[in-house]
Amino acid sequence: MSRSDAGAEAATPETGALRMAHLLGSQACMDSLRKDLTDLQGTIVDVFSRAGPVRFPSWKFPDHVACDLDMVALLEHYDHVPGDPEFTQLSHAVLLELVIDRLLLLLQSCASYLETLSSEQTVPPARAVGPCMSVGLTVRCFWNSLLKLGMLYQQMLPQKRAAQGETPICKPTAKGEPTRSPEFVTAKFIKPPSPIPGLPQTCKEPGSLSVRVSLHSPARTTESTRSVPSQTVETALVPCDACASVQGSLREVGRALIGLCQSQNLPSSLGHFQQLVQDTMGLKPLPAATVGHWAAEQSRDLARLSKHVGALAQLVGPLRAQLEEAEAQKGGLREQVGQLEQALQQEQRQRRWQANEAQQQLAQWEQDKQQLLAETSELKRKVAALERELKQQQESTQAVEAKAQQLQEEAERRLEAERQVQQLEEQVQLLAGRLDGASQQIGAVLQPTYLP
C-alpha cells in the first residue's frame, strides 16, 4: 500500500469518528469548552448591555428562555469527574450543546443589535419571548439583518460625505459601494453604543468625532484634520483608591438593588451579570467596559423598578380616593353599626328565649321518652307472655288436630268395614235366595219319585 493510500485511509470518516470518540470525556477538551463558554457568555453580556436581552427559547433547553439560563450552575454541574466516565462523557456532550446554544443566542442578540442600529433607537424595546428557531433560521435572520444594515449604511454614506464636504476619491464600484482611499479611514460612520442612562455624559464617545487617521504619514494633516489625544494600554492608569471606593459603593448599591428586585418579585438583570462577574473576576477591580456594562444592567433594573413603582402609584391613587370616600362614609357606617348592634342584642335575647323554650321542650321530650321506654318494656313483657300462651295454644291445637286426624282415620276405617259388611250381607242374601231356589228344585224333582 502506498503512502497516499494510507493517508486516504487514515482520513476516512470512520477514523475521524473513532478519533472523536477517543477524545470524548477528555479533561483538556472540556476545559477548553468551558473557557469558550465563559468567553461567549461575556460577549453575550456585552451585546445585552447595548441591545438589551433577547428572549428566545433555549436550543438546549427549549422549556427555558436562553438569556435566563444559569450558566454558572450548569458549568458547576457538568464537569469532569475522574471516577465516573459515563457522566464525564455526558458532561462533554452537554458542553458541546451549550456552545451551540450560546452561539445561537449570540447570533440572535447580534441580529437584535443590528435591528436596533437600523431603526436608530436609543433604548431597546421590550421584547416578548420569541419562537423556537433552528440553527439555519437563526443564521439566516442574522445575515438578513446584516444585509439590511449594510444597505442602510450605503444609502446614508453619500449624505454624510456631502454634509462633511468630503469628495470621494474613486468612483463607486459596480455594486454601488464607494471605494475609499487607503490613506484615510473615517470613523464618523461607526455608530457608538447607546448612551447609558444615569451616567454623566462629560466625555463623548471617540466614534462621535470626525477623526482621520493617516495610515502612511502621521505628520500629514489637512484643514479638516485634528489630532485627538487618546489613552493607550501602555498609558492606562493603575487602579487608585478612589476607583476601588467607587466600585465598592457600586457593588453595595447593586446588592441593594438586587435585593429590592427580589423583594418585589421582579427579575434582575444585574443579578445575573453580578454573578458572572464574581465568578470570573472575583473581587478584583473592574475594567471600564465592565463598569459600563454594570451601570447599564443597573439602569435596566432601576427602570424596571421605576416602572413597577409607577404601576403601584397608579394603583395607589384610586385606592387613596377610595380611602377618602370610605372615611366620608365612616359616620354613616358607625350609625349602621350601632343599629346593627341593637338588632343583634335583640336577636340574641330572642335566641336565648328560644333556647330556653327549646331546653324545656327537650326536657319534656326526654320525660316522654322515658315514659315511652317504660311502656315499651311493659308491652314487651306482655308480648312475651302472650307469645308463650300462644305457643301453648298452638301445641294444644296441634294435639287436638292429631286426635281429630286419628279419629277421622278410625271413622274412615269403620265406614269401610260397614261397607264390606253390607256387601257380605248382600252376598249372603243372594246366596240364601239361590239356596232356596235350589232346594225347591230338588224337592220338585224328588216328590214324584216317592208317590205310589
Short mmCIF file of C-alpha atoms in Angstrom, two decimals:
data_model
loop_
_atom_site.label_atom_id
_atom_site.label_comp_id
_atom_site.label_asym_id
_atom_site.label_seq_id
_atom_site.Cartn_x
_atom_site.Cartn_y
_atom_site.Cartn_z
CA MET A 1 0.00 0.00 0.00
CA SER A 2 1.36 3.44 -0.96
CA ARG A 3 1.69 6.42 1.36
CA SER A 4 -1.17 8.24 -0.39
CA ASP A 5 -3.45 5.25 0.07
CA ALA A 6 -2.51 5.06 3.74
CA GLY A 7 -3.20 8.76 4.15
CA ALA A 8 -6.54 8.43 2.40
CA GLU A 9 -7.43 5.51 4.63
CA ALA A 10 -6.44 7.48 7.72
CA ALA A 11 -8.66 10.39 6.64
CA THR A 12 -11.86 8.36 6.32
CA PRO A 13 -14.94 9.38 8.32
CA GLU A 14 -14.70 6.17 10.32
CA THR A 15 -11.25 7.02 11.62
CA GLY A 16 -12.37 10.57 12.35
CA ALA A 17 -15.32 9.25 14.34
CA LEU A 18 -13.01 6.92 16.27
CA ARG A 19 -10.70 9.83 17.00
CA MET A 20 -13.66 11.94 18.22
CA ALA A 21 -14.92 9.07 20.38
CA HIS A 22 -11.45 8.76 21.87
CA LEU A 23 -11.46 12.48 22.75
CA LEU A 24 -14.96 12.31 24.30
CA GLY A 25 -14.56 12.93 28.01
CA SER A 26 -11.06 14.42 27.72
CA GLN A 27 -10.40 16.91 30.50
CA ALA A 28 -8.37 19.19 28.22
CA CYS A 29 -11.20 19.35 25.68
CA MET A 30 -13.75 20.01 28.42
CA ASP A 31 -11.61 22.77 29.94
CA SER A 32 -11.32 24.36 26.51
CA LEU A 33 -15.09 24.17 26.05
CA ARG A 34 -15.66 25.71 29.48
CA LYS A 35 -13.32 28.59 28.60
CA ASP A 36 -15.13 29.06 25.28
CA LEU A 37 -18.47 29.14 27.08
CA THR A 38 -17.16 31.74 29.53
CA ASP A 39 -15.91 33.93 26.65
CA LEU A 40 -19.17 33.50 24.75
CA GLN A 41 -21.20 34.43 27.81
CA GLY A 42 -19.07 37.52 28.36
CA THR A 43 -19.60 38.58 24.76
CA ILE A 44 -23.33 37.94 25.08
CA VAL A 45 -23.44 40.13 28.18
CA ASP A 46 -21.59 42.83 26.23
CA VAL A 47 -24.19 42.67 23.45
CA PHE A 48 -27.01 42.63 26.01
CA SER A 49 -25.64 45.82 27.56
CA ARG A 50 -26.07 47.55 24.21
CA ALA A 51 -29.13 45.92 22.67
CA GLY A 52 -30.93 44.56 25.70
CA PRO A 53 -31.53 40.87 26.40
CA VAL A 54 -33.28 38.96 23.64
CA ARG A 55 -35.85 36.43 24.79
CA PHE A 56 -35.82 33.28 22.70
CA PRO A 57 -36.27 29.66 23.82
CA SER A 58 -33.01 27.91 24.52
CA TRP A 59 -31.75 25.49 21.86
CA LYS A 60 -30.53 23.06 24.54
CA PHE A 61 -33.41 23.57 26.99
CA PRO A 62 -36.46 24.60 24.90
CA ASP A 63 -38.64 24.97 28.00
CA HIS A 64 -36.38 27.78 29.32
CA VAL A 65 -35.53 31.22 27.95
CA ALA A 66 -31.94 31.29 26.66
CA CYS A 67 -30.96 34.52 28.43
CA ASP A 68 -32.25 33.20 31.78
CA LEU A 69 -30.06 30.08 31.87
CA ASP A 70 -27.79 29.93 34.93
CA MET A 71 -24.51 29.20 33.16
CA VAL A 72 -22.56 29.20 36.42
CA ALA A 73 -24.71 26.39 37.85
CA LEU A 74 -24.56 24.47 34.56
CA LEU A 75 -20.77 24.71 34.39
CA GLU A 76 -20.52 23.60 38.00
CA HIS A 77 -22.79 20.62 37.40
CA TYR A 78 -21.43 19.38 34.07
CA ASP A 79 -17.77 19.00 34.93
CA HIS A 80 -15.07 16.37 34.55
CA VAL A 81 -15.48 13.61 37.18
CA PRO A 82 -12.45 11.28 37.27
CA GLY A 83 -14.28 8.31 38.79
CA ASP A 84 -17.38 8.48 36.58
CA PRO A 85 -16.56 8.19 32.85
CA GLU A 86 -20.20 7.94 31.79
CA PHE A 87 -21.16 11.21 33.47
CA THR A 88 -17.96 12.82 32.17
CA GLN A 89 -18.84 11.87 28.58
CA LEU A 90 -22.38 13.15 29.14
CA SER A 91 -20.97 16.42 30.50
CA HIS A 92 -18.70 16.72 27.45
CA ALA A 93 -21.68 16.31 25.12
CA VAL A 94 -23.74 18.81 27.13
CA LEU A 95 -20.90 21.36 26.99
CA LEU A 96 -20.78 20.99 23.19
CA GLU A 97 -24.55 21.54 23.05
CA LEU A 98 -24.22 24.58 25.33
CA VAL A 99 -21.61 26.03 22.94
CA ILE A 100 -24.17 25.71 20.14
CA ASP A 101 -26.82 27.23 22.41
CA ARG A 102 -24.62 30.23 23.29
CA LEU A 103 -23.58 30.74 19.65
CA LEU A 104 -27.24 30.84 18.61
CA LEU A 105 -28.04 33.29 21.42
CA LEU A 106 -25.08 35.43 20.34
CA LEU A 107 -26.33 35.48 16.74
CA GLN A 108 -29.85 36.34 17.91
CA SER A 109 -28.60 39.14 20.16
CA CYS A 110 -26.33 40.48 17.39
CA ALA A 111 -29.27 40.41 15.00
CA SER A 112 -31.31 42.35 17.57
CA TYR A 113 -28.48 44.86 17.95
CA LEU A 114 -28.30 45.28 14.17
CA GLU A 115 -32.05 45.89 14.06
CA THR A 116 -31.66 48.49 16.82
CA LEU A 117 -28.94 50.24 14.81
CA SER A 118 -31.05 50.11 11.65
CA SER A 119 -34.07 51.59 13.40
CA GLU A 120 -31.91 54.23 15.18
CA GLN A 121 -33.50 53.50 18.54
CA THR A 122 -31.64 54.70 21.62
CA VAL A 123 -33.50 52.44 24.03
CA PRO A 124 -34.08 48.81 23.03
CA PRO A 125 -37.80 47.98 23.00
CA ALA A 126 -39.26 45.45 25.43
CA ARG A 127 -39.44 42.04 23.82
CA ALA A 128 -41.69 39.09 24.47
CA VAL A 129 -40.47 35.51 24.25
CA GLY A 130 -39.85 34.71 20.59
CA PRO A 131 -40.49 31.44 18.77
CA CYS A 132 -38.18 28.43 18.72
CA MET A 133 -35.62 28.87 15.93
CA SER A 134 -33.38 26.31 14.31
CA VAL A 135 -29.70 26.88 13.58
CA GLY A 136 -30.30 27.58 9.90
CA LEU A 137 -33.14 30.00 10.55
CA THR A 138 -31.10 31.89 13.16
CA VAL A 139 -28.15 32.27 10.79
CA ARG A 140 -30.47 33.40 8.00
CA CYS A 141 -32.09 36.05 10.24
CA PHE A 142 -28.67 37.33 11.31
CA TRP A 143 -27.50 37.54 7.71
CA ASN A 144 -30.67 39.38 6.66
CA SER A 145 -30.18 41.89 9.49
CA LEU A 146 -26.57 42.40 8.44
CA LEU A 147 -27.59 42.92 4.81
CA LYS A 148 -30.25 45.42 5.90
CA LEU A 149 -27.71 47.40 7.92
CA GLY A 150 -25.25 47.32 5.02
CA MET A 151 -27.84 48.66 2.61
CA LEU A 152 -28.78 51.39 5.09
CA TYR A 153 -25.11 52.31 5.51
CA GLN A 154 -24.63 52.53 1.73
CA GLN A 155 -27.69 54.77 1.45
CA MET A 156 -26.52 57.14 4.20
CA LEU A 157 -22.85 57.26 3.18
CA PRO A 158 -23.21 59.82 0.34
CA GLN A 159 -25.36 62.08 2.51
CA LYS A 160 -22.82 62.09 5.32
CA ARG A 161 -19.97 62.73 2.90
CA ALA A 162 -21.89 65.61 1.39
CA ALA A 163 -22.63 67.01 4.85
CA GLN A 164 -18.92 66.88 5.75
CA GLY A 165 -17.86 68.34 2.42
CA GLU A 166 -15.94 65.19 1.60
CA THR A 167 -15.27 64.35 -2.05
CA PRO A 168 -14.88 60.67 -2.96
CA ILE A 169 -11.51 59.89 -4.47
CA CYS A 170 -12.59 56.92 -6.54
CA LYS A 171 -15.84 56.17 -8.31
CA PRO A 172 -18.27 53.67 -6.84
CA THR A 173 -17.83 50.06 -7.82
CA ALA A 174 -20.22 48.08 -9.93
CA LYS A 175 -22.17 47.02 -6.86
CA GLY A 176 -22.73 50.60 -5.76
CA GLU A 177 -20.27 50.53 -2.86
CA PRO A 178 -17.94 53.57 -2.85
CA THR A 179 -14.23 52.86 -2.89
CA ARG A 180 -12.29 54.70 -0.21
CA SER A 181 -8.71 55.83 -0.24
CA PRO A 182 -6.39 53.50 1.69
CA GLU A 183 -4.75 56.52 3.31
CA PHE A 184 -7.68 57.59 5.45
CA VAL A 185 -10.30 55.80 7.47
CA THR A 186 -13.35 57.77 8.52
CA ALA A 187 -14.54 56.92 11.99
CA LYS A 188 -17.62 59.14 11.79
CA PHE A 189 -19.91 56.43 10.41
CA ILE A 190 -19.28 53.94 13.21
CA LYS A 191 -22.38 54.25 15.39
CA PRO A 192 -21.46 54.50 19.07
CA PRO A 193 -23.20 52.32 21.60
CA SER A 194 -26.43 53.52 23.12
CA PRO A 195 -25.91 56.01 25.96
CA ILE A 196 -26.20 54.50 29.40
CA PRO A 197 -28.93 56.16 31.46
CA GLY A 198 -27.77 57.57 34.75
CA LEU A 199 -24.12 58.10 33.81
CA PRO A 200 -22.62 61.61 33.41
CA GLN A 201 -22.15 62.48 29.76
CA THR A 202 -18.99 64.54 30.31
CA CYS A 203 -16.89 62.63 27.77
CA LYS A 204 -18.08 61.92 24.27
CA GLU A 205 -17.52 58.60 22.58
CA PRO A 206 -14.48 58.54 20.35
CA GLY A 207 -16.64 57.33 17.50
CA SER A 208 -18.72 60.52 17.55
CA LEU A 209 -15.76 62.68 16.46
CA SER A 210 -14.84 63.14 12.84
CA VAL A 211 -11.27 61.86 13.07
CA ARG A 212 -8.94 60.94 10.23
CA VAL A 213 -6.06 58.64 10.97
CA SER A 214 -3.26 58.63 8.46
CA LEU A 215 -2.01 55.17 7.53
CA HIS A 216 1.15 56.24 5.71
CA SER A 217 2.32 59.58 7.06
CA PRO A 218 1.43 60.53 10.66
CA ALA A 219 2.69 64.08 10.10
CA ARG A 220 0.33 64.67 7.19
CA THR A 221 -2.52 66.98 8.12
CA THR A 222 -5.28 68.86 6.31
CA GLU A 223 -7.66 71.61 7.25
CA SER A 224 -10.32 69.17 8.42
CA THR A 225 -7.84 67.02 10.34
CA ARG A 226 -7.38 67.37 14.09
CA SER A 227 -5.31 65.34 16.49
CA VAL A 228 -7.12 63.90 19.48
CA PRO A 229 -5.17 62.61 22.46
CA SER A 230 -6.15 59.09 23.46
CA GLN A 231 -5.24 56.73 26.25
CA THR A 232 -3.49 53.53 25.26
CA VAL A 233 -2.85 50.32 27.13
CA GLU A 234 0.66 51.43 27.98
CA THR A 235 -0.50 54.77 29.43
CA ALA A 236 -3.51 53.41 31.28
CA LEU A 237 -3.64 54.45 34.91
CA VAL A 238 -3.44 51.81 37.58
CA PRO A 239 -6.47 51.41 39.89
CA CYS A 240 -6.49 54.02 42.61
CA ASP A 241 -8.20 54.20 45.98
CA ALA A 242 -10.99 56.34 44.55
CA CYS A 243 -11.74 53.70 41.87
CA ALA A 244 -11.79 50.96 44.49
CA SER A 245 -14.09 53.02 46.71
CA VAL A 246 -16.42 53.85 43.83
CA GLN A 247 -16.54 50.22 42.69
CA GLY A 248 -17.17 49.09 46.26
CA SER A 249 -20.05 51.53 46.52
CA LEU A 250 -21.27 50.33 43.12
CA ARG A 251 -21.25 46.73 44.37
CA GLU A 252 -23.12 47.69 47.54
CA VAL A 253 -25.73 49.61 45.56
CA GLY A 254 -26.01 46.65 43.17
CA ARG A 255 -26.61 44.23 46.03
CA ALA A 256 -29.25 46.53 47.50
CA LEU A 257 -30.88 46.88 44.09
CA ILE A 258 -30.90 43.11 43.55
CA GLY A 259 -32.43 42.59 46.99
CA LEU A 260 -35.07 45.21 46.23
CA CYS A 261 -35.94 43.48 42.93
CA GLN A 262 -36.19 40.15 44.70
CA SER A 263 -38.42 41.62 47.42
CA GLN A 264 -40.75 42.96 44.71
CA ASN A 265 -40.71 39.63 42.78
CA LEU A 266 -39.06 41.32 39.79
CA PRO A 267 -36.34 39.82 37.57
CA SER A 268 -32.91 41.37 37.99
CA SER A 269 -30.61 41.83 35.01
CA LEU A 270 -27.84 42.96 37.35
CA GLY A 271 -28.13 39.76 39.40
CA HIS A 272 -27.04 37.50 36.51
CA PHE A 273 -24.31 39.93 35.46
CA GLN A 274 -23.00 40.30 39.03
CA GLN A 275 -22.85 36.51 39.44
CA LEU A 276 -20.96 36.19 36.16
CA VAL A 277 -18.50 38.95 37.12
CA GLN A 278 -17.98 37.47 40.59
CA ASP A 279 -17.30 34.01 39.15
CA THR A 280 -14.88 35.28 36.53
CA MET A 281 -13.08 38.16 38.31
CA GLY A 282 -13.88 37.76 41.99
CA LEU A 283 -13.23 40.97 43.96
CA LYS A 284 -10.64 42.37 41.57
CA PRO A 285 -11.03 45.94 40.26
CA LEU A 286 -13.35 46.04 37.27
CA PRO A 287 -12.26 47.46 33.92
CA ALA A 288 -14.06 50.43 32.44
CA ALA A 289 -16.09 48.35 29.97
CA THR A 290 -17.30 46.05 32.73
CA VAL A 291 -18.24 49.07 34.88
CA GLY A 292 -20.21 50.43 31.92
CA HIS A 293 -21.97 47.10 31.50
CA TRP A 294 -22.63 47.03 35.23
CA ALA A 295 -24.15 50.51 35.09
CA ALA A 296 -26.26 49.51 32.07
CA GLU A 297 -27.65 46.44 33.85
CA GLN A 298 -28.22 48.55 36.97
CA SER A 299 -30.04 51.15 34.88
CA ARG A 300 -32.28 48.44 33.46
CA ASP A 301 -33.14 47.26 36.95
CA LEU A 302 -33.78 50.86 38.02
CA ALA A 303 -36.02 51.38 35.00
CA ARG A 304 -37.84 48.15 35.85
CA LEU A 305 -38.27 49.31 39.45
CA SER A 306 -39.38 52.76 38.30
CA LYS A 307 -41.98 51.19 36.05
CA HIS A 308 -43.08 48.96 38.90
CA VAL A 309 -43.31 51.94 41.27
CA GLY A 310 -45.28 53.86 38.63
CA ALA A 311 -47.70 50.96 38.33
CA LEU A 312 -48.00 50.87 42.11
CA ALA A 313 -48.62 54.63 42.14
CA GLN A 314 -51.38 54.16 39.58
CA LEU A 315 -52.87 51.54 41.85
CA VAL A 316 -52.43 53.64 45.00
CA GLY A 317 -54.16 56.71 43.51
CA PRO A 318 -57.60 55.08 43.12
CA LEU A 319 -57.11 53.33 46.44
CA ARG A 320 -56.42 56.66 48.13
CA ALA A 321 -59.58 58.14 46.60
CA GLN A 322 -61.49 55.11 47.79
CA LEU A 323 -59.98 55.56 51.24
CA GLU A 324 -61.14 59.18 51.39
CA GLU A 325 -64.60 58.13 50.27
CA ALA A 326 -64.57 55.41 52.90
CA GLU A 327 -63.61 57.97 55.56
CA ALA A 328 -66.54 60.12 54.45
CA GLN A 329 -68.86 57.14 54.82
CA LYS A 330 -67.39 56.19 58.17
CA GLY A 331 -70.00 58.14 60.24
CA GLY A 332 -72.92 56.57 58.43
CA LEU A 333 -71.34 53.18 58.83
CA ARG A 334 -70.94 53.81 62.57
CA GLU A 335 -74.67 54.59 62.88
CA GLN A 336 -75.44 51.48 60.91
CA VAL A 337 -73.13 49.53 63.19
CA GLY A 338 -75.00 50.90 66.27
CA GLN A 339 -78.34 49.92 64.78
CA LEU A 340 -76.95 46.55 63.86
CA GLU A 341 -75.62 46.10 67.40
CA GLN A 342 -79.08 46.87 68.85
CA ALA A 343 -80.67 44.50 66.40
CA LEU A 344 -78.04 41.95 67.28
CA GLN A 345 -78.73 42.30 71.01
CA GLN A 346 -82.46 41.91 70.39
CA GLU A 347 -81.76 38.93 68.22
CA GLN A 348 -79.55 37.47 70.94
CA ARG A 349 -82.34 37.93 73.53
CA GLN A 350 -84.76 36.28 71.16
CA ARG A 351 -82.31 33.46 70.59
CA ARG A 352 -81.83 32.99 74.36
CA TRP A 353 -85.61 32.82 74.90
CA GLN A 354 -85.88 30.35 72.05
CA ALA A 355 -83.02 28.36 73.57
CA ASN A 356 -84.81 28.22 76.94
CA GLU A 357 -88.00 27.12 75.23
CA ALA A 358 -86.06 24.52 73.33
CA GLN A 359 -84.46 23.25 76.53
CA GLN A 360 -87.85 22.94 78.22
CA GLN A 361 -89.25 21.12 75.22
CA LEU A 362 -86.20 18.91 75.20
CA ALA A 363 -86.72 18.07 78.89
CA GLN A 364 -90.39 17.28 78.22
CA TRP A 365 -89.40 15.15 75.26
CA GLU A 366 -86.85 13.37 77.41
CA GLN A 367 -89.53 12.64 80.04
CA ASP A 368 -91.92 11.40 77.38
CA LYS A 369 -89.13 9.29 76.00
CA GLN A 370 -88.52 7.66 79.39
CA GLN A 371 -92.24 7.01 79.80
CA LEU A 372 -92.42 5.53 76.33
CA LEU A 373 -89.42 3.36 77.10
CA ALA A 374 -91.14 2.07 80.28
CA GLU A 375 -94.36 1.39 78.39
CA THR A 376 -92.36 -0.31 75.68
CA SER A 377 -90.71 -2.57 78.25
CA GLU A 378 -94.13 -3.45 79.76
CA LEU A 379 -95.51 -4.16 76.32
CA LYS A 380 -92.52 -6.34 75.57
CA ARG A 381 -93.17 -8.37 78.71
CA LYS A 382 -96.87 -8.75 77.80
CA VAL A 383 -95.93 -9.74 74.28
CA ALA A 384 -93.55 -12.37 75.66
CA ALA A 385 -96.31 -13.79 77.91
CA LEU A 386 -98.78 -13.78 75.04
CA GLU A 387 -96.23 -15.49 72.85
CA ARG A 388 -95.77 -18.21 75.47
CA GLU A 389 -99.57 -18.62 75.80
CA LEU A 390 -99.90 -18.69 72.05
CA LYS A 391 -97.23 -21.32 71.89
CA GLN A 392 -99.11 -23.47 74.42
CA GLN A 393 -102.35 -22.99 72.50
CA GLN A 394 -100.58 -23.95 69.30
CA GLU A 395 -99.27 -27.09 70.99
CA SER A 396 -102.82 -27.92 72.25
CA THR A 397 -104.25 -27.22 68.83
CA GLN A 398 -101.69 -29.48 67.26
CA ALA A 399 -102.60 -32.28 69.77
CA VAL A 400 -106.32 -31.81 69.05
CA GLU A 401 -105.66 -31.80 65.33
CA ALA A 402 -103.65 -35.01 65.71
CA LYS A 403 -106.50 -36.60 67.74
CA ALA A 404 -109.06 -35.46 65.20
CA GLN A 405 -106.93 -36.85 62.42
CA GLN A 406 -106.70 -40.13 64.28
CA LEU A 407 -110.50 -40.24 64.87
CA GLN A 408 -111.12 -39.36 61.25
CA GLU A 409 -108.91 -42.19 60.15
CA GLU A 410 -110.71 -44.59 62.58
CA ALA A 411 -114.11 -43.40 61.27
CA GLU A 412 -112.97 -43.99 57.74
CA ARG A 413 -111.86 -47.49 58.71
CA ARG A 414 -115.24 -48.18 60.37
CA LEU A 415 -117.08 -46.85 57.35
CA GLU A 416 -115.05 -49.07 55.12
CA ALA A 417 -115.79 -52.08 57.39
CA GLU A 418 -119.53 -51.28 57.34
CA ARG A 419 -119.44 -51.16 53.54
CA GLN A 420 -117.72 -54.53 53.49
CA VAL A 421 -120.30 -55.99 55.97
CA GLN A 422 -123.12 -54.66 53.84
CA GLN A 423 -121.59 -56.22 50.76
CA LEU A 424 -121.21 -59.53 52.63
CA GLU A 425 -124.84 -59.38 53.81
CA GLU A 426 -125.97 -58.76 50.25
CA GLN A 427 -123.91 -61.71 49.10
CA VAL A 428 -125.37 -63.86 51.93
CA GLN A 429 -128.90 -62.88 50.94
CA LEU A 430 -128.11 -63.63 47.33
CA LEU A 431 -126.68 -67.00 48.27
CA ALA A 432 -129.66 -67.69 50.55
CA GLY A 433 -132.03 -66.95 47.69
CA ARG A 434 -130.11 -69.19 45.42
CA LEU A 435 -130.13 -71.89 48.08
CA ASP A 436 -133.89 -71.64 48.48
CA GLY A 437 -134.37 -71.94 44.73
CA ALA A 438 -132.15 -74.94 44.56
CA SER A 439 -133.93 -76.55 47.47
CA GLN A 440 -137.25 -76.04 45.77
CA GLN A 441 -135.96 -77.55 42.56
CA ILE A 442 -134.59 -80.55 44.38
CA GLY A 443 -137.88 -81.04 46.20
CA ALA A 444 -139.82 -80.90 42.99
CA VAL A 445 -137.61 -83.49 41.45
CA LEU A 446 -137.78 -85.83 44.40
CA GLN A 447 -141.55 -85.58 45.00
CA PRO A 448 -142.80 -87.75 42.01
CA THR A 449 -140.40 -90.44 42.90
CA TYR A 450 -141.93 -91.03 46.33
CA LEU A 451 -145.51 -91.01 45.14
CA PRO A 452 -147.26 -94.51 44.92
#
